[in-house]
PDB file of C-alpha atoms in Angstrom:
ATOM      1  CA  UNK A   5     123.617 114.505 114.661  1.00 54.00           C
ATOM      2  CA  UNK A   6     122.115 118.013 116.346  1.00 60.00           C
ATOM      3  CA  UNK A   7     124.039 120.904 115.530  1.00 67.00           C
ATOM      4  CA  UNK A   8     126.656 122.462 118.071  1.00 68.00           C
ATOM      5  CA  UNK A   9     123.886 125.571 119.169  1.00 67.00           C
ATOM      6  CA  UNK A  10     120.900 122.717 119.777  1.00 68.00           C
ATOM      7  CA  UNK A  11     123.391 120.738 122.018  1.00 72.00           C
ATOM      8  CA  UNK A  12     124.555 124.150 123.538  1.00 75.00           C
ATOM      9  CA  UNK A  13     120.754 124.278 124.314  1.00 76.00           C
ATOM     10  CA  UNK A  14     119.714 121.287 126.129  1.00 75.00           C
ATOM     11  CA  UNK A  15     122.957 121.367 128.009  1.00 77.00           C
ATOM     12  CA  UNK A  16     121.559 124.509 129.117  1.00 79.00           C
ATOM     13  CA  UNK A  17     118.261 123.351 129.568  1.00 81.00           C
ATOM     14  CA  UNK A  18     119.116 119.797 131.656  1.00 80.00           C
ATOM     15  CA  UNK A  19     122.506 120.998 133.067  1.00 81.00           C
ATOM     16  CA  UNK A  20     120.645 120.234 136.212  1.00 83.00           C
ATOM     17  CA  UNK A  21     121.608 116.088 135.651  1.00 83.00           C
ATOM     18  CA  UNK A  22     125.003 116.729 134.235  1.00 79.00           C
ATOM     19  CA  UNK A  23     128.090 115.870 137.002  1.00 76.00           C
ATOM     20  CA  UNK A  24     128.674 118.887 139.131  1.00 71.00           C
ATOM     21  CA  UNK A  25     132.488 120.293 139.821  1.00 61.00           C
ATOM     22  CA  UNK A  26     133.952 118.849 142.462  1.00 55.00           C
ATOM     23  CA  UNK A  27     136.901 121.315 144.107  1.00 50.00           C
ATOM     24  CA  UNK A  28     138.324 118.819 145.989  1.00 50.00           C
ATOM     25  CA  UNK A  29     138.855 116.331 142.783  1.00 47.00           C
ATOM     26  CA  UNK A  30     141.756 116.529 140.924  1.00 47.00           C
ATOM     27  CA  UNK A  31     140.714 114.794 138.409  1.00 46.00           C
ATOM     28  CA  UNK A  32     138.304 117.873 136.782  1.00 44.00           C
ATOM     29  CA  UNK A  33     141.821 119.836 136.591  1.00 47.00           C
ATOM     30  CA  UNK A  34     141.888 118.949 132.924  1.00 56.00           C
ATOM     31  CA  UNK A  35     143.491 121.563 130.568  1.00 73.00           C
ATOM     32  CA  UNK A  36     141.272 122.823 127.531  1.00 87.00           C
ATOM     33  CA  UNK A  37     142.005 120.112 124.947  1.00 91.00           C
ATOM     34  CA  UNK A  38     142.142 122.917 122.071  1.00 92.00           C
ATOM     35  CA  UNK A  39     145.420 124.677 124.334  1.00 89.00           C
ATOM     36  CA  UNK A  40     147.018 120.929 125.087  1.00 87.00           C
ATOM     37  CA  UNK A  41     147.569 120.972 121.783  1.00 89.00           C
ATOM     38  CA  UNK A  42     147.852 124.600 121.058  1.00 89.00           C
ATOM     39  CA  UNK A  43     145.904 125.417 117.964  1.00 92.00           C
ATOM     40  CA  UNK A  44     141.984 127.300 117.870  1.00 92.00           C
ATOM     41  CA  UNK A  45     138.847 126.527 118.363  1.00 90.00           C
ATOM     42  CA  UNK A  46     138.420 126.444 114.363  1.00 91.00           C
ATOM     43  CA  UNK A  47     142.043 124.531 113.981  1.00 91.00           C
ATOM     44  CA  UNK A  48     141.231 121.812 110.508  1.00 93.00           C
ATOM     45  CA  UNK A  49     142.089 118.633 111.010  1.00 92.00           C
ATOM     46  CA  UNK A  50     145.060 118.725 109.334  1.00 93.00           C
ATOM     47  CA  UNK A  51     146.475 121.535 111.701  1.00 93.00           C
ATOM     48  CA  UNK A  52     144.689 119.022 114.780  1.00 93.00           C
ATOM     49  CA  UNK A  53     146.712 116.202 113.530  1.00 93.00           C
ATOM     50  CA  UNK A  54     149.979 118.095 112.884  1.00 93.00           C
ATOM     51  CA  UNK A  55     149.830 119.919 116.738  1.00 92.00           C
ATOM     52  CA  UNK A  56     149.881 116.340 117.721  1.00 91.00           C
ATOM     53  CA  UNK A  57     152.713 115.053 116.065  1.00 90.00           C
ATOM     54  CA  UNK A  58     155.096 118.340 117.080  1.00 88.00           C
ATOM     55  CA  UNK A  59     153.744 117.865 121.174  1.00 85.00           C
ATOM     56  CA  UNK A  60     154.398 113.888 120.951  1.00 82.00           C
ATOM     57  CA  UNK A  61     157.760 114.489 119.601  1.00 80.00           C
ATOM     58  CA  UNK A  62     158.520 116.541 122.238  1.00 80.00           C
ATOM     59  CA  UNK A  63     157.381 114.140 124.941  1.00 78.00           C
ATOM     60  CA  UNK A  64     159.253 111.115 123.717  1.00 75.00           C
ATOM     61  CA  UNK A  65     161.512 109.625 126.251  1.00 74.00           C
ATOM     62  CA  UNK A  66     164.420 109.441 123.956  1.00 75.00           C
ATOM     63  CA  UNK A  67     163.688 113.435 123.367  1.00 75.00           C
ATOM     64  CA  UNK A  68     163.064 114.260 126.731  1.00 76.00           C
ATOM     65  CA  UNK A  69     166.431 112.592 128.203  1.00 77.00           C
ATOM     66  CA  UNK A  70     168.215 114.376 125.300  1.00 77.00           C
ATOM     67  CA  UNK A  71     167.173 117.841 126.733  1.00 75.00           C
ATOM     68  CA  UNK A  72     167.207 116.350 130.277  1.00 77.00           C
ATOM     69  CA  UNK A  73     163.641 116.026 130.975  1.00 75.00           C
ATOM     70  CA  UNK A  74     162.465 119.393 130.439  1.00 76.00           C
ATOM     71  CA  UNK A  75     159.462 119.751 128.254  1.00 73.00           C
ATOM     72  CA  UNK A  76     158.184 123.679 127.924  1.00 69.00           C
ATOM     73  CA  UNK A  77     160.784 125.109 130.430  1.00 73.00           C
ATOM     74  CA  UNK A  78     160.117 122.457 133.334  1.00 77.00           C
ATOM     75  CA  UNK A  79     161.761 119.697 134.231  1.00 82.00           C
ATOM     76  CA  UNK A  80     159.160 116.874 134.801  1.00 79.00           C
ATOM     77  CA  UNK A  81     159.356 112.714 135.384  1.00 81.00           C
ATOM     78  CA  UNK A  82     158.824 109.798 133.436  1.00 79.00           C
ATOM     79  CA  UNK A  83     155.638 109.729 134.592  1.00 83.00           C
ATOM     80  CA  UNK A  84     154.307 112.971 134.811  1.00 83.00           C
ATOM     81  CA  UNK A  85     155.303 112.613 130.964  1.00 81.00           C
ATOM     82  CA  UNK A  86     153.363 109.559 130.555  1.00 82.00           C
ATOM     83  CA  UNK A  87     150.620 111.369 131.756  1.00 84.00           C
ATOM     84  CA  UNK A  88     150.580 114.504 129.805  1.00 83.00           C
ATOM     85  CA  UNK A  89     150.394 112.076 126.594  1.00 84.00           C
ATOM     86  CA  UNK A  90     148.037 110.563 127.565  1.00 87.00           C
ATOM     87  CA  UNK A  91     146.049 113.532 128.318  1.00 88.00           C
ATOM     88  CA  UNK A  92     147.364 114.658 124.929  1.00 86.00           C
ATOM     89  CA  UNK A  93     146.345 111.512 122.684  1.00 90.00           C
ATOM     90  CA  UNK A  94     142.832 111.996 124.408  1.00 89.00           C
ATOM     91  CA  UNK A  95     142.600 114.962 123.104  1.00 91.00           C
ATOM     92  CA  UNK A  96     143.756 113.870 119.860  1.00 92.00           C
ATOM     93  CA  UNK A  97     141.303 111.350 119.669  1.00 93.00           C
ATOM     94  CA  UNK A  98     138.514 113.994 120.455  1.00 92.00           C
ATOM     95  CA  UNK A  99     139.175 116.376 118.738  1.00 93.00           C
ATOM     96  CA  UNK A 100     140.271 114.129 115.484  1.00 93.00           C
ATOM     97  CA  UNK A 101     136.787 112.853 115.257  1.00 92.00           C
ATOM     98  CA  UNK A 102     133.909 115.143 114.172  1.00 90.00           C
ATOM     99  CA  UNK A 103     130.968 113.666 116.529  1.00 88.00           C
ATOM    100  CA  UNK A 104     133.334 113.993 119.936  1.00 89.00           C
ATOM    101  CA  UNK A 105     134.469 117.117 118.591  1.00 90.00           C
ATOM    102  CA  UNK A 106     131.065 118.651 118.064  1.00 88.00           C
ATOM    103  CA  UNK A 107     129.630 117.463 121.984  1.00 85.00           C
ATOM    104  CA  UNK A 108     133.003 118.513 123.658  1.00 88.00           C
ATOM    105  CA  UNK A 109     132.248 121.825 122.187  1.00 87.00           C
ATOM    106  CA  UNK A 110     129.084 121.944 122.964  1.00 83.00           C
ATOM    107  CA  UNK A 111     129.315 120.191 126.330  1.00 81.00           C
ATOM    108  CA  UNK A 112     132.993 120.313 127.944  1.00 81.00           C
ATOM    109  CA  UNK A 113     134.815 117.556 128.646  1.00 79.00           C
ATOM    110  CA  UNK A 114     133.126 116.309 131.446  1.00 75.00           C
ATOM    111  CA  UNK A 115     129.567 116.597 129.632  1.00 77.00           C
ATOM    112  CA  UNK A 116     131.059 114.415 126.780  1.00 81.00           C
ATOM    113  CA  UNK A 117     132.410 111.286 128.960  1.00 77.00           C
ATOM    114  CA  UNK A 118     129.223 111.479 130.290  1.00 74.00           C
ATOM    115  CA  UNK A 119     127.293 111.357 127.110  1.00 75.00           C
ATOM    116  CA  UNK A 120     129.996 108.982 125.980  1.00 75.00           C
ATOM    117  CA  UNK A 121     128.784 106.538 129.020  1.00 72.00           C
ATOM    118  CA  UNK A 122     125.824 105.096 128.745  1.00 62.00           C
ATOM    119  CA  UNK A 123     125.718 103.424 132.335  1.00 64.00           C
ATOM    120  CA  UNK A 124     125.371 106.484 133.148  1.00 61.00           C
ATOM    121  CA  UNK A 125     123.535 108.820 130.686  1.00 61.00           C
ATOM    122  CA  UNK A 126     120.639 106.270 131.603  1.00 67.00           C
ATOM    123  CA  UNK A 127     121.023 105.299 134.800  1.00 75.00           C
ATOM    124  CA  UNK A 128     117.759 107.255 136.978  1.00 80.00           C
ATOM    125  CA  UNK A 129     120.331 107.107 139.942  1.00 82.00           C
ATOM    126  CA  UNK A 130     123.108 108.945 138.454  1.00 79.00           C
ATOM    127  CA  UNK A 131     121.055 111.046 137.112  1.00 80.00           C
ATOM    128  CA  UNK A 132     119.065 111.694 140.665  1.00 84.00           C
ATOM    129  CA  UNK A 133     122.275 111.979 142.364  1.00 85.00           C
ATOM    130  CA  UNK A 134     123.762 114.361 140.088  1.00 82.00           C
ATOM    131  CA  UNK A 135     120.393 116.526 140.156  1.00 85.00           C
ATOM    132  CA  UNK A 136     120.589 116.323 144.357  1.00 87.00           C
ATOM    133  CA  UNK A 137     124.075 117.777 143.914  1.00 86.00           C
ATOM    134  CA  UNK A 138     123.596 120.746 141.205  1.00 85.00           C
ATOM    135  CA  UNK A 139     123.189 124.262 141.966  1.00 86.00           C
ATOM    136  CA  UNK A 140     120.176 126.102 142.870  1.00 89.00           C
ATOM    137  CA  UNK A 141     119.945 127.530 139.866  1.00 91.00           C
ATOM    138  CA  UNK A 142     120.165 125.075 137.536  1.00 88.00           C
ATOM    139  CA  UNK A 143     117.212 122.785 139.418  1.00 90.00           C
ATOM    140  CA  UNK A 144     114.968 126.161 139.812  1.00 92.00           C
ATOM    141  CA  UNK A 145     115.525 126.415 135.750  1.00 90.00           C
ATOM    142  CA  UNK A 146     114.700 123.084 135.300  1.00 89.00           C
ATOM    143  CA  UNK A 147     111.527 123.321 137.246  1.00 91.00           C
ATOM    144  CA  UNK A 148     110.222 126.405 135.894  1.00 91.00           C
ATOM    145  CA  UNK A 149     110.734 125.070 132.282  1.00 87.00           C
ATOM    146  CA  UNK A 150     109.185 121.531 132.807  1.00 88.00           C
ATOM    147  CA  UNK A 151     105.810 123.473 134.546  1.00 89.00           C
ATOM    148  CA  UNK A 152     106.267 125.960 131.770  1.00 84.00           C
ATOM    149  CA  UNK A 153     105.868 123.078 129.318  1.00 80.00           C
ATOM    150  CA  UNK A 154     103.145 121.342 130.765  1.00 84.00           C
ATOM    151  CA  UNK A 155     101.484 124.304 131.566  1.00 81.00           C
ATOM    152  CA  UNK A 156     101.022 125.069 127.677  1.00 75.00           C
ATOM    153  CA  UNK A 157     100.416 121.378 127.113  1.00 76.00           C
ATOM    154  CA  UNK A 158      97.189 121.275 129.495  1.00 82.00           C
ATOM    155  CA  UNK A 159      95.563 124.973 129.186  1.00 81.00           C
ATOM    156  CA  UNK A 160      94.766 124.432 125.553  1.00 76.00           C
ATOM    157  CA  UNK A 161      92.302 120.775 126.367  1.00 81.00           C
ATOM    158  CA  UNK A 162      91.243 122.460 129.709  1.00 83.00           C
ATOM    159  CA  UNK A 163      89.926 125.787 127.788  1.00 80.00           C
ATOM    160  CA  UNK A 164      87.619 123.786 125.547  1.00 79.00           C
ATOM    161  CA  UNK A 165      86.794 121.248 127.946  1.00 83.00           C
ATOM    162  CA  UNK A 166      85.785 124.058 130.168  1.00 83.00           C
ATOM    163  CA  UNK A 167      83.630 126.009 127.232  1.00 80.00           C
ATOM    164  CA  UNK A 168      82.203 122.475 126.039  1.00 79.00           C
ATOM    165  CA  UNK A 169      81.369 122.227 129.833  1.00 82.00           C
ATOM    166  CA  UNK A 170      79.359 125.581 130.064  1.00 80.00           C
ATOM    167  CA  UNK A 171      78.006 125.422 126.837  1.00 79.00           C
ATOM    168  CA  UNK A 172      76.025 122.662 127.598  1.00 76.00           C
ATOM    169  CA  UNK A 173      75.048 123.573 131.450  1.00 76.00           C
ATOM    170  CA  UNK A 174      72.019 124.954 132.217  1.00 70.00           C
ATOM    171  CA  UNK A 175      73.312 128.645 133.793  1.00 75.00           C
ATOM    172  CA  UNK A 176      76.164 129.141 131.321  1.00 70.00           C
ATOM    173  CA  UNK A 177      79.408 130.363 132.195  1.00 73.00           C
ATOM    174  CA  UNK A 178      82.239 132.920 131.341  1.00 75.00           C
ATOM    175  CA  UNK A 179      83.475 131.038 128.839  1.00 77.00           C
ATOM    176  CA  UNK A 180      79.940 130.385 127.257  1.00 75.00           C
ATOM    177  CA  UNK A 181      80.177 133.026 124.467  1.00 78.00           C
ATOM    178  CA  UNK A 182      83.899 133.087 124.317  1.00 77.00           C
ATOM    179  CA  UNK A 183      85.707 133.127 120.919  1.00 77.00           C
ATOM    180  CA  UNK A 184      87.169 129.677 120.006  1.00 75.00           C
ATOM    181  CA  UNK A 185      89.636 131.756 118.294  1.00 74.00           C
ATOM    182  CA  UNK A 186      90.746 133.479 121.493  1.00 76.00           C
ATOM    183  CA  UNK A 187      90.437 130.038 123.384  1.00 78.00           C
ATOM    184  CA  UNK A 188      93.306 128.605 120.579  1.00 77.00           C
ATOM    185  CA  UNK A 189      95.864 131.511 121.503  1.00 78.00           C
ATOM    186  CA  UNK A 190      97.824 128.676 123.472  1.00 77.00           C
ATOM    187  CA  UNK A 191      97.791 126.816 120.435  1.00 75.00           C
ATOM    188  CA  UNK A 192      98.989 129.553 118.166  1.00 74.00           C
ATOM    189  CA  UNK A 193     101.395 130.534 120.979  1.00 77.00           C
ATOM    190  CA  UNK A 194     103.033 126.977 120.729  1.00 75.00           C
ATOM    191  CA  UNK A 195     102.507 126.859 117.184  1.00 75.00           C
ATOM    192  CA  UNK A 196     104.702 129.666 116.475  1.00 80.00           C
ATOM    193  CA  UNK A 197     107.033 128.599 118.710  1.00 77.00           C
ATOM    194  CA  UNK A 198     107.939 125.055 117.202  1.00 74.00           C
ATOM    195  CA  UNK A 199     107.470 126.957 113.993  1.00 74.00           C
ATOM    196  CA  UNK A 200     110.478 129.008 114.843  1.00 77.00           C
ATOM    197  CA  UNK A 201     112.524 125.834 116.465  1.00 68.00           C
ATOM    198  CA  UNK A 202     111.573 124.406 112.762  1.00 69.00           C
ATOM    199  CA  UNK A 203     113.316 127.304 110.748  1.00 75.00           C
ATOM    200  CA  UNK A 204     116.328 127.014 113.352  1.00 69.00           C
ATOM    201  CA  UNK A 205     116.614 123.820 112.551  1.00 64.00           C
ATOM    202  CA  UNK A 206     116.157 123.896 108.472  1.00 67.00           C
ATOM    203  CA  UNK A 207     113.902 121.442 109.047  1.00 67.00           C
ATOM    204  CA  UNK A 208     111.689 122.144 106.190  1.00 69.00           C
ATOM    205  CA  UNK A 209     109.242 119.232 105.243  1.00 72.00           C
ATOM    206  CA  UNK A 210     108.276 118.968 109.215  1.00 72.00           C
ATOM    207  CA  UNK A 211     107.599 122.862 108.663  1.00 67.00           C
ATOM    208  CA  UNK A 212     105.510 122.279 105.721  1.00 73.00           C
ATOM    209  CA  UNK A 213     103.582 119.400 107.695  1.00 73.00           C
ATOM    210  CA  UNK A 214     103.539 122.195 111.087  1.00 69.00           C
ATOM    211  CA  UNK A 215     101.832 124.592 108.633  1.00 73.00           C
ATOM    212  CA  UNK A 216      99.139 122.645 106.639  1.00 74.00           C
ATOM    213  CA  UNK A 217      98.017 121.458 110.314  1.00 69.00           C
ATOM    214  CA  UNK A 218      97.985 125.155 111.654  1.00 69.00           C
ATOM    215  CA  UNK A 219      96.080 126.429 108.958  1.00 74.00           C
ATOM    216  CA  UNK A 220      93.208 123.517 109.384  1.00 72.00           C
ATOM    217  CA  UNK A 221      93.170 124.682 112.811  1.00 68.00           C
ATOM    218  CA  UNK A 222      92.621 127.719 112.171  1.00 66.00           C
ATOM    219  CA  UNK A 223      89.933 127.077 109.047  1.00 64.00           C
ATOM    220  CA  UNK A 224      87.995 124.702 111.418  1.00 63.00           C
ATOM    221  CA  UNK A 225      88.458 127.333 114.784  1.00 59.00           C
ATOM    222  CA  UNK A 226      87.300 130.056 112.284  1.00 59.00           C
ATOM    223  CA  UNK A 227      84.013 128.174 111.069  1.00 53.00           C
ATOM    224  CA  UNK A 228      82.642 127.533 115.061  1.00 54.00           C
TER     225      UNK A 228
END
């Protein structure tokens, strides 16, 4: 399981294909789960499961006819009570369990049913619709990074190709007498950038690995 900051991150990154808000839905007014059940973000599980106990009490039907339906100063139905534990016991449920705690945290409620459903965490036309529906910003972010990505991916094979190219041509070129060194800077660009995702992450025998293959990169760039 990724950690709550790399989830954070590719929410970020694809929020593009996540469900957008909907203002005329009532059904994205749900409250915070952390203040239906009133405790912090960095409640234990213990305090999780005793919030849940003292808020179902209260919305019992024997204990709401005793105090004539009122539950936190209003005075609601039978089932506008069912409802609110229901919304409670959902939150219960989420936040009782590590996993669905860690993605609601790191991706809302709404981001975590939709992880949660696979129909449509795979489905290409839910995930087309919801990118036809997002924000202008999130699609121009997810455009610039995907040609950022690619674009670091290709200029490192299309350098050498290109010196290879000139090298053997009879009139030469630009990139003739150019440093293979300097023509690896992508490489050592997107080497020390994975290198860095790698420390993040603690991830420290794929580090080892990322190094020993830098350095013979830079041994065999170093002898041409």
């Amino acid at each position: 399981m990724m950690k709550t900051y790399q989830l954070k991150f590719l929410a970020w990154v694809f929020s593009a294909f996540l469900p957008p808000d909907d203002p005329n839905s009532q059904n994205d007014e749900v409250e915070d789960y952390y203040a239906l059940l009133d405790v912090s973000k960095n409640a234990r599980a213990d305090d999780i499961k005793k919030a849940y106990r003292k808020k179902s009490l209260l919305l019992h039907p024997d204990k709401l006819r005793q105090r004539g339906m009122k539950y936190e100063g209003q005075i609601i139905t039978e089932d506008e009570a069912r409802a609110r534990f229901q919304q409670m016991k959902a939150a219960y449920d989420t936040l009782s369990d590590p996993k669905k705690r860690q993605l609601y945290d790191a991706l809302g409620h709404k981001g975590l049913d939709f992880v949660q459903n696979p129909s449509h965490a795979w489905d290409p036309h839910v995930l087309l619709g919801n990118l036809a529906k997002s924000s202008l910003f999130d699609r121009t972010k997810l455009i610039t990074l995907v040609l950022l990505f690619f674009g670091l991916v290709l200029l490192q094979p299309i350098l050498l190709c290109a010196k290879l190219d000139q090298m053997l041509a009879q009139n030469g070129g630009s990139l003739e007498n150019a440093s293979w060194v300097a023509l690896c800077v992508p490489f050592w660009l997107y080497a020390l950038f994975f290198g860095v995702l790698l420390i993040i992450g603690k991830a420290l025998f794929p580090l080892l690995q990322w190094i020993a293959f830098v350095a013979g990169g830079i041994f065999f760039s170093m002898k041409f």
